[in-house]
Every structure is written in C-alpha cells, then in structure tokens.
Amino acid sequence: MESFTKKQTLQLREKHIGGNCTLFFRSDPLKIVKASGQYMYDESGKQYLDCINNVCHVGHCNPKVVEAGANQMMVLNTNSRFLHDNIVKLAQRISDTLPKPLSVVYFTNSGSEANDLALQLSRYHTKAKEIIALERAYHGHVISLLTLSTYKLDQCKDGQSMMPDFVHVASCPDTFRGKYRDCDYSMEELGQKYADDVKDIIDNIHKAGKSVSCYLAESIQSCGGQIIYPPGYLKKVFQYVREAGGLCIADEVQVGFGRAGSHFWAFETQDVVPDIVTMGKPMGNGHPIAAVVTTPEVAASFMSAGVEYFNTFAGNPVSCAISLAVLDVIRDDKLQENAVKIGGYYLEKLREMKSRYNIIGDVRGVGMFVGIDLVKDHGTREAASKEAEYAITRLKENGILYSRDGPDRNVLKFKPPMCFTTEDIDKLCTALSEVFEEIEKGLHLTNSSNNADVEEETRPVKRLCVDVNGSDSDSGVERCSSHHAAKVH
C-alpha cells in the first residue's frame, strides 16, 4: 500500500503540506499504513495500541461501517436536494437518542461547520449577538470559532486574530487547577461559584445595554485538559442564560455517542437539556459527517429569516449510510456499556497508581474519556509538562499512542476507540507504571528519549493563573488558597 518510503513521504509533506499542519511526534513522526480495531501499524509492521483516536469511535476500519459505505457508494451518492431515505433515517435515529424537544437536524461535514451553524441559529432566534464561551475552549478552525476558542486564539502571533468584543470568556470550571479549587470548596460550592462567573458576565452584558445570544461549551472540556464540570454547574448556567433570553449550545463533537458510558450524550451527565446540540468526529468513524440538532422553535426562527440552508456534501447518502452503521455497531456491540466497564476499570487502576506515584496529581473522567493530571508537587499543583512529554514519548516507544493537553500540556488524555478491552487496559497500565517509576527515579532528566519525540513542541504553555497575592506569576505555581483568580483573556 506504500507509494513512498517514510523519508520520501516526509520530504513531500514538507514540500507540499502547510508547515503548521500538526504531526504527532513531530521530530520522529509515525507513518501509519493500516489500522484495525484499537490498533495501528507503521510501515515496518509495528503494532501500536491507539489511546488517541476518538474519531474512529467503533474501531479502525470497522467491517460493518466499511461495508455500508462501499455498498451505498456503488448505488448512489448525491446531494440532499434530492429525496433519499438515508438522510431521514439518520435524522430520526439521532433524534431518538436525544431528549425532547430536540428533534430537527441539520447535517454538516465537520464539527467546525456544525458549531458555526449553531451560532447562526442562535443569532437568528434571539436577534442578539453576545456569546459566552469558556476559557481554554476549542470549537473549530473557522474564523467564527477561532476567535472564541482561547485554546487556539492564545497561540496566534499575527496580531490579526483578535477576540471580538461580543465574545465573553467565562472561567473554565476546572476544580483541580482552576480559579476555584477542590482544596478550598466543596463540589457543590464549586458548581455554584463557577456558574456565578457566567451570571456576572450576563449582568455586565445587560449593563452595557446588550443581550445574550448564547452560551457555547463542550459538555466535557477536552482540549482544555479533560475537565469534568462540578455537579450542578451546567444546570445553573443554563438557568442564568435562559433567564437572559439566550440559548444553550452543547458541543458534543468530542464526547458524544456513548463515550461517557452512563449516558449517550455527555450533557446528560449534568441533567440538562440544551437548546442546540452539535456533533461530529465519532459520527462517521473517520468519514466526514457532522450535525446540528435543535428544537422546532429554533428551527422555525432560522427558516423565517429567509436563509436557505444548503450544504453540498452534507447529508449525502454515503455519509448517512456510514453514520447509520456506526449507530448500529454502538448498539449491537454494546459499546456504550463497554465504556462503563472499561472506563471504570481504568479509573480504578489509575487511582491505585495515584497512591503510589507522586507524579499523579489528579485522575478524572467518565467512561472512555479520562485525564491524568501530572504535577511536580501536590501542594502547589505545579504542572509537570516536561514529564508528560517524556511519558508519551516512552509510551510510543513501547507501542502505545497517547497524547497530552491542557493549558500546561501536562494532562495525559485517554479517548480511544470504544472497542478497547480490559487486556488493553492492563497493557497500558503496566507501561504507565514503568514510565512513572522512571520519572520518580529522575530518568526523564537524563534519558535521551526526553527530547526524541516532541508533540506540537512549538505550542506555547499558557499561564492562566495569578499567585495568591494577585500579582502575575511567571512560574504558574500556586498554593491551594481561597484567593485563586484566573486570568481570562
């Protein structure tokens, strides 16, 4: 299947592909030539356990998904201006998984398109412009989303990519290293305090004589560091936003379709019903398909605006056939139940490891969506960014693909294909224990592997906090105190 050697592929990429198109392990990137289930294989045939790919939701090259796409492609592929059954079948299947009154579906090709359309729907319905987003958020690469996604916007150096004055950023409800922390408040108090930050933003919007259009947030924040919101947070936020006349948008692009385990949609873990839900990545198991689902009321506002919605490829018969097959596999292979089983097993083993390794500051997650927050010191909670870099490098050497994220790049992210097994978890935990032992012995300071593979090495570390006295902290180190305050850009 190879046309070029790895060296030739890399040379051609450097010549023809934009230099800021990210590669994992940039100084020694992997050339992947095939994949199956939860495994990927490089050009030498080496097998890697994939802990990264939440896109290939039901497993790489799932036979039922591949067959569904191929069979439909041999019969018909056209746009949605012609009647065909697949688009309505898929819309109905998706609607059946959602709480009422979410029932009207608009198909797109990516999560970015879906989130952009959600903002449009909100503006048409509310006739307002002010948007509330979360610190550390990432919702897509189009300009409407880049300028409210501080995860990306904070990296821009051109002086052109600026946050519009109608975008307001609320503190990320990170109970471990955020503005308010679990060492200072109960979880119930944290939910209220972070929600009150949103309420303060709404009050300031009203004082300026403006109105709220929407609140947009991932149901569980992914790129921001696998953040599980404190109980009651979204319920209180949704109440405040709706009282202000705004809509509540749940971004499920990374965390939907059963990954949370206990629920099919992650927003359900907070006992809320959004006005708009966006979805993507896992929906096509690697095939580009995404969607926006909203209420008949919001859809009517969109229609009454006189805007025709047509998206050339969105909702085509092949994409819909593939997504229908994904839903079938989730159901037939009981992958949502597997997320409960495997996620619970992994969290149990990680919490046992946390008692043995000082490098682990926090373990958090739901289902097959887990974060390991690495720290240099449990008292200060200083982020162990270099140690996280070392960890993913060593795991790669041991045939396990892992990634890191969060504002300090110190959170190890687990979001694998949903067909993971307990045997895979055992293999992963054995490798993690070996790496953590090496770090405890200081081997990461001398081992050349520490500099061998750097993932997104040019990305700056963002300092989101100030010290306990309120002055800027260059080190980003804080002690647990009730005086924490986040700098929200």
mmCIF file with all atom_site columns, C-alpha atoms in Angstrom, residues 119-130 211-214 244-247 298 301:
data_model
loop_
_atom_site.group_PDB
_atom_site.id
_atom_site.type_symbol
_atom_site.label_atom_id
_atom_site.label_alt_id
_atom_site.label_comp_id
_atom_site.label_asym_id
_atom_site.label_entity_id
_atom_site.label_seq_id
_atom_site.pdbx_PDB_ins_code
_atom_site.Cartn_x
_atom_site.Cartn_y
_atom_site.Cartn_z
_atom_site.occupancy
_atom_site.B_iso_or_equiv
_atom_site.pdbx_formal_charge
_atom_site.auth_seq_id
_atom_site.auth_comp_id
_atom_site.auth_asym_id
_atom_site.auth_atom_id
_atom_site.pdbx_PDB_model_num
ATOM 1  C CA . LEU A 1 119 ? -24.034 30.199 16.304 1.00 0.00 ? 119 LEU A CA 1
ATOM 2  C CA . GLN A 1 120 ? -26.065 31.261 13.284 1.00 0.00 ? 120 GLN A CA 1
ATOM 3  C CA . LEU A 1 121 ? -29.181 29.542 14.627 1.00 0.00 ? 121 LEU A CA 1
ATOM 4  C CA . SER A 1 122 ? -28.730 31.267 17.962 1.00 0.00 ? 122 SER A CA 1
ATOM 5  C CA . ARG A 1 123 ? -28.390 34.691 16.375 1.00 0.00 ? 123 ARG A CA 1
ATOM 6  C CA . TYR A 1 124 ? -31.443 34.228 14.152 1.00 0.00 ? 124 TYR A CA 1
ATOM 7  C CA . HIS A 1 125 ? -33.550 33.038 17.079 1.00 0.00 ? 125 HIS A CA 1
ATOM 8  C CA . THR A 1 126 ? -32.525 35.548 19.758 1.00 0.00 ? 126 THR A CA 1
ATOM 9  C CA . LYS A 1 127 ? -31.770 38.524 17.480 1.00 0.00 ? 127 LYS A CA 1
ATOM 10 C CA . ALA A 1 128 ? -28.814 39.060 19.835 1.00 0.00 ? 128 ALA A CA 1
ATOM 11 C CA . LYS A 1 129 ? -25.071 38.932 19.276 1.00 0.00 ? 129 LYS A CA 1
ATOM 12 C CA . GLU A 1 130 ? -23.277 38.429 22.604 1.00 0.00 ? 130 GLU A CA 1
ATOM 13 C CA . SER A 1 211 ? -28.469 40.966 25.042 1.00 0.00 ? 211 SER A CA 1
ATOM 14 C CA . VAL A 1 212 ? -27.188 37.406 25.286 1.00 0.00 ? 212 VAL A CA 1
ATOM 15 C CA . SER A 1 213 ? -27.295 35.267 22.168 1.00 0.00 ? 213 SER A CA 1
ATOM 16 C CA . CYS A 1 214 ? -25.882 32.020 23.520 1.00 0.00 ? 214 CYS A CA 1
ATOM 17 C CA . ALA A 1 244 ? -31.350 36.317 29.997 1.00 0.00 ? 244 ALA A CA 1
ATOM 18 C CA . GLY A 1 245 ? -33.065 35.225 26.778 1.00 0.00 ? 245 GLY A CA 1
ATOM 19 C CA . GLY A 1 246 ? -30.081 33.293 25.421 1.00 0.00 ? 246 GLY A CA 1
ATOM 20 C CA . LEU A 1 247 ? -29.744 29.773 24.031 1.00 0.00 ? 247 LEU A CA 1
ATOM 21 C CA . VAL A 1 298 ? -35.336 27.481 16.946 1.00 0.00 ? 298 VAL A CA 1
ATOM 22 C CA . SER A 1 301 ? -36.694 31.134 13.541 1.00 0.00 ? 301 SER A CA 1
#
